[in-house]
mmCIF file of C-alpha atoms and ligand atoms in Angstrom:
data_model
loop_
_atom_site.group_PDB
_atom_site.id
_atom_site.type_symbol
_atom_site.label_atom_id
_atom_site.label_comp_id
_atom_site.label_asym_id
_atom_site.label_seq_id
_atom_site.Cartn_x
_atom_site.Cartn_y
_atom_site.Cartn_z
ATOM 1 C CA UNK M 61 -40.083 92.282 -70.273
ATOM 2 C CA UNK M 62 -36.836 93.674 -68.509
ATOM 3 C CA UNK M 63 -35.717 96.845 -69.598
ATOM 4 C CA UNK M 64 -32.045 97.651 -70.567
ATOM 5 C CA UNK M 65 -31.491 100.459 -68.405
ATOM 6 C CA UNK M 66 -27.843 102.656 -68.895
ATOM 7 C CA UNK M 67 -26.637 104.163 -66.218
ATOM 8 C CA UNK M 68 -24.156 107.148 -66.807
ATOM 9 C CA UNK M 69 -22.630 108.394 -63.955
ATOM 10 C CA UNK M 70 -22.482 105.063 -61.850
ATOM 11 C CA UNK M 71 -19.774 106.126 -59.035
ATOM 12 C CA UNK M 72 -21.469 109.248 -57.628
ATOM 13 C CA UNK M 73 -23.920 109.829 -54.908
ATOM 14 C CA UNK M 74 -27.231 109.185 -56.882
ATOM 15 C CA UNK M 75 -25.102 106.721 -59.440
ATOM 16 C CA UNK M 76 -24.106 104.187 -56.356
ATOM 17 C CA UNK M 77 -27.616 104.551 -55.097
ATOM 18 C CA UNK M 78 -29.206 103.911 -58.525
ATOM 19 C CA UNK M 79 -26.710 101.018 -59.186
ATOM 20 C CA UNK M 80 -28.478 99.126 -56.352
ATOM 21 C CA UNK M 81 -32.300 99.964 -56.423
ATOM 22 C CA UNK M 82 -32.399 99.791 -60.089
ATOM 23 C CA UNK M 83 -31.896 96.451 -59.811
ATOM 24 C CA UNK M 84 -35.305 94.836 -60.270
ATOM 25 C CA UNK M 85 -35.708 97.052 -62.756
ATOM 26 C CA UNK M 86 -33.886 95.873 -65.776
ATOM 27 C CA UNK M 87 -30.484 95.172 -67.431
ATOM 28 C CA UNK M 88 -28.032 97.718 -65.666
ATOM 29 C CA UNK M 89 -25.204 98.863 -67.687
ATOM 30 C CA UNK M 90 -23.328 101.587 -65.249
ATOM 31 C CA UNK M 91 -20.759 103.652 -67.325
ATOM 32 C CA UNK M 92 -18.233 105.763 -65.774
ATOM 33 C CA UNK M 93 -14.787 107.126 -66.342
ATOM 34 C CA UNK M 94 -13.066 106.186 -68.118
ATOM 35 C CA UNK M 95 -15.540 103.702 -70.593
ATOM 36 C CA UNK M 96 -17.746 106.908 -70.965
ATOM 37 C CA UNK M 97 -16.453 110.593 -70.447
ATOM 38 C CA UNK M 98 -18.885 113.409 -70.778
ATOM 39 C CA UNK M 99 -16.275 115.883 -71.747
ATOM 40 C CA UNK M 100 -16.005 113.766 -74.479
ATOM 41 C CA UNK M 101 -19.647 113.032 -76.143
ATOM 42 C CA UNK M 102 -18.385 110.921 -78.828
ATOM 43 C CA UNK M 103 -17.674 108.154 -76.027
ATOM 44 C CA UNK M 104 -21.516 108.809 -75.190
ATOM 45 C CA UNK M 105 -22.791 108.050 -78.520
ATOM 46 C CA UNK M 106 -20.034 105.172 -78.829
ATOM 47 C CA UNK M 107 -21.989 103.881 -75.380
ATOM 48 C CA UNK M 108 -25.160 104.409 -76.945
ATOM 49 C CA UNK M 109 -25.131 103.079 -80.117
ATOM 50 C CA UNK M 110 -22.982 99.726 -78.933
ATOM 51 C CA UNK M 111 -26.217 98.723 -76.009
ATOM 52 C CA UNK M 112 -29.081 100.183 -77.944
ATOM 53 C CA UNK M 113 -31.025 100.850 -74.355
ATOM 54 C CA UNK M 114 -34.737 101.378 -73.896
ATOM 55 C CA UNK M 115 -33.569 103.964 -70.996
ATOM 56 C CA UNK M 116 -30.888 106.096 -70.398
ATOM 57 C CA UNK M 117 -30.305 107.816 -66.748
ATOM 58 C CA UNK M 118 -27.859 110.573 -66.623
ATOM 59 C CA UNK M 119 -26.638 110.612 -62.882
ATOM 60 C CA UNK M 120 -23.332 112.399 -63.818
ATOM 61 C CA UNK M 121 -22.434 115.495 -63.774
ATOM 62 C CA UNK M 122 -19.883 118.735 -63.576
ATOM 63 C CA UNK M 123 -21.312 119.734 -59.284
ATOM 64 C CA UNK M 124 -18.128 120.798 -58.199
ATOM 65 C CA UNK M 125 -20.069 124.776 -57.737
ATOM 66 C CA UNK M 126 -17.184 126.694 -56.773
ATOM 67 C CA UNK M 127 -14.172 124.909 -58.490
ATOM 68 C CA UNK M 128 -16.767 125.753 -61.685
ATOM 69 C CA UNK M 129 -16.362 129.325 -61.753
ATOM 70 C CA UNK M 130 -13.053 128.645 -62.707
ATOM 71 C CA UNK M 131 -13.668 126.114 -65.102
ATOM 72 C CA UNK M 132 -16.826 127.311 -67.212
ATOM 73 C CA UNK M 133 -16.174 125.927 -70.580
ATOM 74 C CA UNK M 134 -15.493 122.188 -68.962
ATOM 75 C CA UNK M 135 -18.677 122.485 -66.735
ATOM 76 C CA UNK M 136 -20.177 123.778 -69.837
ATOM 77 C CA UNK M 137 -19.061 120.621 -72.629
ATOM 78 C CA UNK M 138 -20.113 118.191 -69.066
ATOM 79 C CA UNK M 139 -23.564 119.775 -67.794
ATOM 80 C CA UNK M 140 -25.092 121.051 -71.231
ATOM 81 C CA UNK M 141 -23.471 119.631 -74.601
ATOM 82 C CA UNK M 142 -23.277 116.008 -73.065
ATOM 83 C CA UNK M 143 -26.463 115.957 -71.841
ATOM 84 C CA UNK M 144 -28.033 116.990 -75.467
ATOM 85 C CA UNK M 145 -26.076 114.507 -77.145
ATOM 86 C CA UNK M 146 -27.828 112.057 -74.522
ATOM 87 C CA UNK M 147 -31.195 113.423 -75.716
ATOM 88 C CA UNK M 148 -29.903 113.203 -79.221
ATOM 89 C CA UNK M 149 -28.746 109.585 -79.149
ATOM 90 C CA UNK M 150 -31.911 108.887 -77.248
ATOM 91 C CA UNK M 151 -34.063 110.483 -80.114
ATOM 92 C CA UNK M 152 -32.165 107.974 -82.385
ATOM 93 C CA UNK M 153 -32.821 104.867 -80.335
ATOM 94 C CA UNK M 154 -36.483 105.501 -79.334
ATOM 95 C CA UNK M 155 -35.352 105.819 -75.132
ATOM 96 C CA UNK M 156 -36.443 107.516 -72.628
ATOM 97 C CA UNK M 157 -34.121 109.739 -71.334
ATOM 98 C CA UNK M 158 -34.054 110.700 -67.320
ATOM 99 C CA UNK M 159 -31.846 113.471 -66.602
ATOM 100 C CA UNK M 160 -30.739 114.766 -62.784
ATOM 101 C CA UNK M 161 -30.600 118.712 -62.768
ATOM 102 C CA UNK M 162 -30.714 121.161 -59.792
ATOM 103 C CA UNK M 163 -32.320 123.708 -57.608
ATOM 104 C CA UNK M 164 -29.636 126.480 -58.676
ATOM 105 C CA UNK M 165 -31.586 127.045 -61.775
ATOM 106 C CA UNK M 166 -32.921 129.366 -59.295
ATOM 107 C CA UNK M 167 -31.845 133.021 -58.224
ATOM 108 C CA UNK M 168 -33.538 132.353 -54.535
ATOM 109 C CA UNK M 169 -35.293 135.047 -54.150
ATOM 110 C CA UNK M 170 -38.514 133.179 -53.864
ATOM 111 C CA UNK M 171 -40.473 132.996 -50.618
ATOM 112 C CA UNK M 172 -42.370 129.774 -51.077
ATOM 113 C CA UNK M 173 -41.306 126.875 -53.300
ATOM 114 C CA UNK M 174 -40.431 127.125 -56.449
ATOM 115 C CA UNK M 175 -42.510 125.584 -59.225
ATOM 116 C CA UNK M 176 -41.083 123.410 -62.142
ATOM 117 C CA UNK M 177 -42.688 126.486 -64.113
ATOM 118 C CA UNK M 178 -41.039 129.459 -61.943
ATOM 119 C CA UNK M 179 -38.634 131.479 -63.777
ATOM 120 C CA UNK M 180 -35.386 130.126 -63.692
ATOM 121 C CA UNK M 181 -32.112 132.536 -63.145
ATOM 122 C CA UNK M 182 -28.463 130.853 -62.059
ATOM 123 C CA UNK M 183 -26.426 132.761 -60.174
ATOM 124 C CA UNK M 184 -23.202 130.801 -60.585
ATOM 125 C CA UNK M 185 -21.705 129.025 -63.645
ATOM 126 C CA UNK M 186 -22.548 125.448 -61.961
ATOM 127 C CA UNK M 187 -26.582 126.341 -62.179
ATOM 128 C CA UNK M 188 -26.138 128.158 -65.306
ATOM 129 C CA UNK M 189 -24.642 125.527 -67.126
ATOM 130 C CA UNK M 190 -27.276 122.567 -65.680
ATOM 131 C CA UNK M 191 -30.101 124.959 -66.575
ATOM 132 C CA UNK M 192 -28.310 125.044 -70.320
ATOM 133 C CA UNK M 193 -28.165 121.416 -70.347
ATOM 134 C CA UNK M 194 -31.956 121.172 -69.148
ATOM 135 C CA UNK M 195 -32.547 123.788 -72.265
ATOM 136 C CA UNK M 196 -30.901 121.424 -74.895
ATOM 137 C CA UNK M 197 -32.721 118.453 -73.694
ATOM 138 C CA UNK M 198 -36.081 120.581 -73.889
ATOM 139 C CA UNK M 199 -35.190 121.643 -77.311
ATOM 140 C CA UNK M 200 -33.739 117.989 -78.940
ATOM 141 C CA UNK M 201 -36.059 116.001 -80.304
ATOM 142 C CA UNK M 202 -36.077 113.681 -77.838
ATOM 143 C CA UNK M 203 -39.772 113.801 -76.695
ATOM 144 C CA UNK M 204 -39.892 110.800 -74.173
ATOM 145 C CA UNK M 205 -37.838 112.755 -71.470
ATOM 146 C CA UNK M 206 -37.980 113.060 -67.625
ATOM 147 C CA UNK M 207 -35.520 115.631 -65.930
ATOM 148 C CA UNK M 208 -35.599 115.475 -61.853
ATOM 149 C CA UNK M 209 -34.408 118.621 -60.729
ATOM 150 C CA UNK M 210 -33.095 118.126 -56.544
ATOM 151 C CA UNK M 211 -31.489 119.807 -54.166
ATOM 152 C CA UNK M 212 -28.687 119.372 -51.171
ATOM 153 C CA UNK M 213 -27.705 115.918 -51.801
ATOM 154 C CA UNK M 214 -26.064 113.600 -49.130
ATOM 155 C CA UNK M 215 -25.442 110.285 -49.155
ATOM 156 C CA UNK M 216 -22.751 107.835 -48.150
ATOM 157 C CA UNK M 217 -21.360 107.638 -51.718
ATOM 158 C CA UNK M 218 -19.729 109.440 -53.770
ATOM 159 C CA UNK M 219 -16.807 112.027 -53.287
ATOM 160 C CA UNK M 220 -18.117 114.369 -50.996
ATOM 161 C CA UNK M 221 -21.115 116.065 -49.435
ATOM 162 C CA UNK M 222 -22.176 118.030 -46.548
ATOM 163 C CA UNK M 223 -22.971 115.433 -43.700
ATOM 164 C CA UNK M 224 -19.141 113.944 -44.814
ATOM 165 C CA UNK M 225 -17.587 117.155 -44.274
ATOM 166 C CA UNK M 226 -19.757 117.792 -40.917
ATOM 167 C CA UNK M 227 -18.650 114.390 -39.454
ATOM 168 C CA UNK M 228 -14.546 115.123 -40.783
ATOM 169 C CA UNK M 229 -14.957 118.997 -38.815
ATOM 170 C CA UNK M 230 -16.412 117.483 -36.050
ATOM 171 C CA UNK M 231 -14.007 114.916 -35.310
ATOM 172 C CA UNK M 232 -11.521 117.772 -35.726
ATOM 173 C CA UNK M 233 -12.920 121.118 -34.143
ATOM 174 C CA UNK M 234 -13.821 122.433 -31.489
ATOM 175 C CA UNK M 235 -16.093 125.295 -33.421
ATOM 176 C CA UNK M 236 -17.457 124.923 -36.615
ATOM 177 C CA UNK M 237 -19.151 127.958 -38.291
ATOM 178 C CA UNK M 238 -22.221 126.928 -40.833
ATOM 179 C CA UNK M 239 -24.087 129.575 -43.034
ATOM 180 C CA UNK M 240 -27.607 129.880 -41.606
ATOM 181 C CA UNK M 241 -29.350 132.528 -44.425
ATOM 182 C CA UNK M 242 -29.048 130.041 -46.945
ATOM 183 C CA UNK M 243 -32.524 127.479 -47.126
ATOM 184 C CA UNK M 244 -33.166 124.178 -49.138
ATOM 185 C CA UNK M 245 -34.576 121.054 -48.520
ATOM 186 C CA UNK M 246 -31.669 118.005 -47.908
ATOM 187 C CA UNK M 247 -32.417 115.015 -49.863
ATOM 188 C CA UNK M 248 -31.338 111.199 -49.615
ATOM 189 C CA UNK M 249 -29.719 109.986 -52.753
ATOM 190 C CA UNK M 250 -31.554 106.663 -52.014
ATOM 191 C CA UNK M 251 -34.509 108.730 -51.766
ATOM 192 C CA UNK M 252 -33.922 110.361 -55.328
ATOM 193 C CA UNK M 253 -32.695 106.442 -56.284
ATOM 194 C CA UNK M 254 -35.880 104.926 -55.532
ATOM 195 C CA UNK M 255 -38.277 107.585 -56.867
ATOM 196 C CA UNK M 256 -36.296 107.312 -60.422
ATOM 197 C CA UNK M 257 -36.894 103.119 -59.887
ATOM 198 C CA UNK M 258 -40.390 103.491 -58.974
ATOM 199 C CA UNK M 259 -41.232 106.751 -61.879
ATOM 200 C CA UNK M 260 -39.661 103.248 -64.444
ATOM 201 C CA UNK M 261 -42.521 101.058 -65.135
ATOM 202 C CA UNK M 262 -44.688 104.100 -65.508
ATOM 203 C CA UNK M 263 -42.491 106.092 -68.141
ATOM 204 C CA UNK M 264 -44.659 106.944 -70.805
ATOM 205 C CA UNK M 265 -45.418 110.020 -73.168
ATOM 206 C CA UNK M 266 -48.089 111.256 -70.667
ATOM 207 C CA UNK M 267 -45.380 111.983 -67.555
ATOM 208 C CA UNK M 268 -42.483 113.825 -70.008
ATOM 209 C CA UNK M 269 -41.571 116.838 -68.514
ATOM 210 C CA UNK M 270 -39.522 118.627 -65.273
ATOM 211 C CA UNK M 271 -40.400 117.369 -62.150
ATOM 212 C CA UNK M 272 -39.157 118.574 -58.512
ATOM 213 C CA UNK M 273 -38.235 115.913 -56.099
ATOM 214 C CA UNK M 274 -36.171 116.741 -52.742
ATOM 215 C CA UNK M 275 -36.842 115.253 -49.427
ATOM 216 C CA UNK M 276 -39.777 117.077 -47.463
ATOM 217 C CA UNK M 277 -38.974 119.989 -44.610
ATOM 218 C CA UNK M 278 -36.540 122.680 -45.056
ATOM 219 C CA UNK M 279 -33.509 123.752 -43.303
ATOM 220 C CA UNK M 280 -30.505 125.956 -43.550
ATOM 221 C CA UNK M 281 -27.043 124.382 -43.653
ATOM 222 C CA UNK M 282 -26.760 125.918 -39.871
ATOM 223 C CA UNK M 283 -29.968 123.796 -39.204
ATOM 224 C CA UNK M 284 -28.631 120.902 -41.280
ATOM 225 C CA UNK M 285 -25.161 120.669 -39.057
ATOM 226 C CA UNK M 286 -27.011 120.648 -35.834
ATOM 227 C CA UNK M 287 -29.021 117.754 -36.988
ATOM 228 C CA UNK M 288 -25.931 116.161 -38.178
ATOM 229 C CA UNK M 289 -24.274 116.093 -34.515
ATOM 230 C CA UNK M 290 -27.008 115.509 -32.678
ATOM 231 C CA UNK M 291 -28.188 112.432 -34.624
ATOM 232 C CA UNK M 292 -24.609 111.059 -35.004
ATOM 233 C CA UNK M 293 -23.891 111.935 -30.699
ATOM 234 C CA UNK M 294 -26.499 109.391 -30.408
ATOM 235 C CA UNK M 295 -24.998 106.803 -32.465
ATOM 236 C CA UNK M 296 -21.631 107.121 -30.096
ATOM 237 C CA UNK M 297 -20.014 109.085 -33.407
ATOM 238 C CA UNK M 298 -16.458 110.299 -31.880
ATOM 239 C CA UNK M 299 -16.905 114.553 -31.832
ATOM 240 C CA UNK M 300 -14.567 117.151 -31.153
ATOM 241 C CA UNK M 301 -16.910 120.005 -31.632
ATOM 242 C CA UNK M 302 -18.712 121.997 -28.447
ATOM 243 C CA UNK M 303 -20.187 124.934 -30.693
ATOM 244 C CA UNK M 304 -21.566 125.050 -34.170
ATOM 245 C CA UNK M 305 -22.061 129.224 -35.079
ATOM 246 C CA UNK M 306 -24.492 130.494 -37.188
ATOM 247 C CA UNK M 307 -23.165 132.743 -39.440
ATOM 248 C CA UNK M 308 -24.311 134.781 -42.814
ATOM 249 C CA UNK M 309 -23.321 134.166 -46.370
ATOM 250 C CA UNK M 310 -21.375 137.344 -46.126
ATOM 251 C CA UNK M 311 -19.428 136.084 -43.222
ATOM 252 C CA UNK M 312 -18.207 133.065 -45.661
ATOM 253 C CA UNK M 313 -17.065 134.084 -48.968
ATOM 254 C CA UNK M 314 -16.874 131.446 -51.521
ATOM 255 C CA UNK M 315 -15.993 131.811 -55.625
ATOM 256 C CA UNK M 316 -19.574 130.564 -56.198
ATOM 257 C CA UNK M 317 -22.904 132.672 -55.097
ATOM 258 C CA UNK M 318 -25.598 130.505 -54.130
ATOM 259 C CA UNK M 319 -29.398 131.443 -53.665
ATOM 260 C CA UNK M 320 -30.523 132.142 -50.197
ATOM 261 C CA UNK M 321 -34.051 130.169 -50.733
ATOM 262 C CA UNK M 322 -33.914 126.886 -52.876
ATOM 263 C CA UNK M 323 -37.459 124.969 -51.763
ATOM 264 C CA UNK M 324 -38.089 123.333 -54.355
ATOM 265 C CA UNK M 325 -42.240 122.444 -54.618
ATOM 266 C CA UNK M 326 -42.558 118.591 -55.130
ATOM 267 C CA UNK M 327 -46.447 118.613 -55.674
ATOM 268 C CA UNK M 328 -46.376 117.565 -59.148
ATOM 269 C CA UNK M 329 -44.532 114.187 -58.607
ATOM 270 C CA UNK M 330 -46.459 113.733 -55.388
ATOM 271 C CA UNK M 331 -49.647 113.689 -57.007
ATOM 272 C CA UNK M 332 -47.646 111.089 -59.956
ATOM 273 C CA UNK M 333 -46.332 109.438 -57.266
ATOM 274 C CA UNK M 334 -49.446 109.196 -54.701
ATOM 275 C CA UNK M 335 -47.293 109.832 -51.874
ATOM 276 C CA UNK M 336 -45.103 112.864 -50.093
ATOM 277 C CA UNK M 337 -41.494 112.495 -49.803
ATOM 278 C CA UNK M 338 -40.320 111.238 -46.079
ATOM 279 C CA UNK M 339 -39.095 113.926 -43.940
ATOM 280 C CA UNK M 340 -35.094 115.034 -44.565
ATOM 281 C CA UNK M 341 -34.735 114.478 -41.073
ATOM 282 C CA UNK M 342 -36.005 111.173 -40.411
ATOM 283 C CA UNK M 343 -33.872 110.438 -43.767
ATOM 284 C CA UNK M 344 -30.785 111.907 -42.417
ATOM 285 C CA UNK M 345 -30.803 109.684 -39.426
ATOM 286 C CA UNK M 346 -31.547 106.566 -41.061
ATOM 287 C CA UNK M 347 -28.516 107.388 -43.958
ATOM 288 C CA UNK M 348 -26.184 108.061 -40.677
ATOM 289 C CA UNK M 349 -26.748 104.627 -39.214
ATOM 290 C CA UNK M 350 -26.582 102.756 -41.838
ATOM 291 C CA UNK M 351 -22.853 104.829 -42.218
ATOM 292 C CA UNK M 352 -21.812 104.488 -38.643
ATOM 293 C CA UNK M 353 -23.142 101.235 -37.971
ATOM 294 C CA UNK M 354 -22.327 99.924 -41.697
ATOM 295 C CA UNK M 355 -25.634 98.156 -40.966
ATOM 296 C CA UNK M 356 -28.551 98.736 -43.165
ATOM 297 C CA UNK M 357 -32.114 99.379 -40.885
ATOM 298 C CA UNK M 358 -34.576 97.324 -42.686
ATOM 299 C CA UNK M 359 -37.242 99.361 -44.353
HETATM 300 N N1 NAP X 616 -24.767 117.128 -54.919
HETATM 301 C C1 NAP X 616 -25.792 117.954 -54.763
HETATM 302 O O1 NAP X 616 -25.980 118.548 -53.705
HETATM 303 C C2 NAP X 616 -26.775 118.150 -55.887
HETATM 304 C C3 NAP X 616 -27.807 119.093 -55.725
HETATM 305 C C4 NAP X 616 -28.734 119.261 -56.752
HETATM 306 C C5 NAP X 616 -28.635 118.510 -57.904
HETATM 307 N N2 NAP X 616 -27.613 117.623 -58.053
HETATM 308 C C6 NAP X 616 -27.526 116.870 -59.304
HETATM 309 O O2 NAP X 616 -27.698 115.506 -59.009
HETATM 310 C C7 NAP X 616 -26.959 114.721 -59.960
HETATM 311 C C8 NAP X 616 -26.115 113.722 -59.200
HETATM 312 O O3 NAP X 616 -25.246 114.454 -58.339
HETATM 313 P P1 NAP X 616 -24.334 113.732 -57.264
HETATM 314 O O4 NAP X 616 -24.432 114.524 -56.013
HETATM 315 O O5 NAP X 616 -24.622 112.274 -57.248
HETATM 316 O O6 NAP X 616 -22.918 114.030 -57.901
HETATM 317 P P2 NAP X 616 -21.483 113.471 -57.524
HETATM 318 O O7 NAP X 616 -21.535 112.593 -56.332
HETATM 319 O O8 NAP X 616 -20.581 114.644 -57.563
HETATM 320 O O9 NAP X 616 -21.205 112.545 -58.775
HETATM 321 C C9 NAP X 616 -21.051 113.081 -60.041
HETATM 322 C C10 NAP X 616 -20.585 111.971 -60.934
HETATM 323 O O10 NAP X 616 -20.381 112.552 -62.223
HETATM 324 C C11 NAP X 616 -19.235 111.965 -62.744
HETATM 325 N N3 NAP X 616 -18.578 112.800 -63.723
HETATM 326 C C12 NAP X 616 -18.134 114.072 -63.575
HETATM 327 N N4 NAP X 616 -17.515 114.460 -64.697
HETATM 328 C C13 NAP X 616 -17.581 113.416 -65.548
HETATM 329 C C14 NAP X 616 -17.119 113.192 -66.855
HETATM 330 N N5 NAP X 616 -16.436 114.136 -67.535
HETATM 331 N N6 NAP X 616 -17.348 112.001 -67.447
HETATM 332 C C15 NAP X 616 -17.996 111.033 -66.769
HETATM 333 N N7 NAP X 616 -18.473 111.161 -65.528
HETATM 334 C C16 NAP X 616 -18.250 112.358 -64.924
HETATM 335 C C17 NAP X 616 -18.295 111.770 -61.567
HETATM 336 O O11 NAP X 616 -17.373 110.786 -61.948
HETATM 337 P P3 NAP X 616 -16.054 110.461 -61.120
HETATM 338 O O12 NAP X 616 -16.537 109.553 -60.018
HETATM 339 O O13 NAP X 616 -15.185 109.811 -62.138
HETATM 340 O O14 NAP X 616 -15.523 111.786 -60.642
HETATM 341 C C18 NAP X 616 -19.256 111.354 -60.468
HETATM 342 O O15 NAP X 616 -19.381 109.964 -60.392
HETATM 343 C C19 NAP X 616 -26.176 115.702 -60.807
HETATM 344 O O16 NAP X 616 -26.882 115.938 -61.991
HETATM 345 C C20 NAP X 616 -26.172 116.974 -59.970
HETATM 346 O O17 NAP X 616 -26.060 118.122 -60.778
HETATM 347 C C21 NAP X 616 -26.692 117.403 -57.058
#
């Protein structure tokens, strides 16, 4: 029997993606500003109570990491007390609750991937506010719960993101400077989309829990760039830019500190899954054609 599936966040990166592959899924009902607004929870448990859903996906959420530091108590009420009132309302209606989180739970300062049971340590208000939000859900008593912590998302939805900032200073510079000390793995948001649709018909008691899921392979956003232009040179992309610089995190200041090392380890949904994640790379060129071309490569 179809599911009825809501959908809170439904105009970001992952929200756009999961509006589409959720389809065969279930009843989609895709809240966003201003029908739902998580700086306002009473609007979630408004949402809630009016559709009664089997399963609630939280795709929205405070990411703007820098403008954050300045903003902690809204980041706050948006990344930790909406998301327990979603784990509270979803205690009440018997639904499973999927929740997107991040790899700045972590301090970096790992050398191989980080487990879903590694200590977790923000450095910045964005990270520690998502890893309060992950607490509240852990602590509701909503037991049938699923929270997908990933990393470096791109896409061609949503506000903003790395490869759409690449492609606007590369039609527009010459030089472009890109931190290269800073390492995580890039993921798809139709990647992250289509593991959420395919973890669906298998949501049960036994797979509650925090799972990593990015793309496989690592990079640094130095690495990431180069990939960029060279993937989007061969698509005919228009490019101003002759020299991308590696520099260090030092050499670029910015309001929020970030860990240096984000890998996140994926081996737990891997082994739920029965398959890897595809490679960010071959990812990254498939998401650029299908921007540049407007012209989706069949799977
Ligand atoms: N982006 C990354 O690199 C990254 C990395 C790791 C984890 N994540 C996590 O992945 C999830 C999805 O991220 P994303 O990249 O898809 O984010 P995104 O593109 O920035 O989208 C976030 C969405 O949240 C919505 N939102 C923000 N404040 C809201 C509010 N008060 N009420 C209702 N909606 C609100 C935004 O709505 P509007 O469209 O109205 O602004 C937007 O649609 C988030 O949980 C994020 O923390 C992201």
């Amino acid at each position: 029997m179809s599911k009825l599936i809501l959908l809170v966040g439904g105009n970001g990166q992952v929200g756009k993606e999961l509006q589409k592959t959720l389809k065969p899924y279930g009843n989609i009902i895709a809240l966003a500003r201003p029908a739902i607004d998580l700086s306002q929870p009473d609007t979630l448990v408004r949402a809630i109570g009016q559709y009664q859903p089997q399963i609630i996906i939280n795709a929205a959420a405070y990411t703007a990491v820098d403008k954050a530091e300045s903003e902690p108590e809204l980041a706050e009420i948006i990344n930790a007390t909406a998301p327990k009132i979603l784990a509270q309302e979803a205690a009440k209606q018997k639904a499973f609750l999927i929740h997107i989180s991040t790899d700045y739970v972590f301090d970096g300062k790992n050398y191989c991937p980080y487990q879903e049971t590694d200590a977790t340590n923000p450095l910045n208000v964005y990270g520690t506010t998502k890893l309060s939000g992950e607490q509240a859900i852990l602590h509701s008593r909503c037991s049938d719960f699923l929270i997908l912590r990933t990393a470096w998302v791109f896409g061609a939805f949503g506000k903003s993101n790395f490869v759409k900032t690449m492609l606007r200073l590369g039609k527009e510079r010459e030089e472009i400077r890109v931190v290269a000390d800073q390492i995580g793995s890039p993921s798809w948001a139709k990647d992250i989309a289509e593991t959420i649709a395919k973890l669906i018909p298998r949501l049960s008691s036994e797979i509650t829990g925090i799972y990593h899921y990015t793309n496989s392979g690592v990079a640094s956003w130095y690495d990431f760039a180069v990939a960029i232009f060279e993937e989007v040179q061969q698509l005919g992309f228009p490019l101003q830019v002759r020299r991308i610089v590696p520099i260090t995190t030092a050499e670029y200041p910015t309001q929020a500190r970030r860990p240096a090392y984000s890998v996140l380890s994926c081996a737990k949904i891997a082994a739920i899954l029965g398959t890897h994640a595809p490679h960010w790379r071959q990812r990254l060129r498939k998401m650029l054609w299908e921007l540049i071309t407007n012209c989706p490569l069949l799977e």
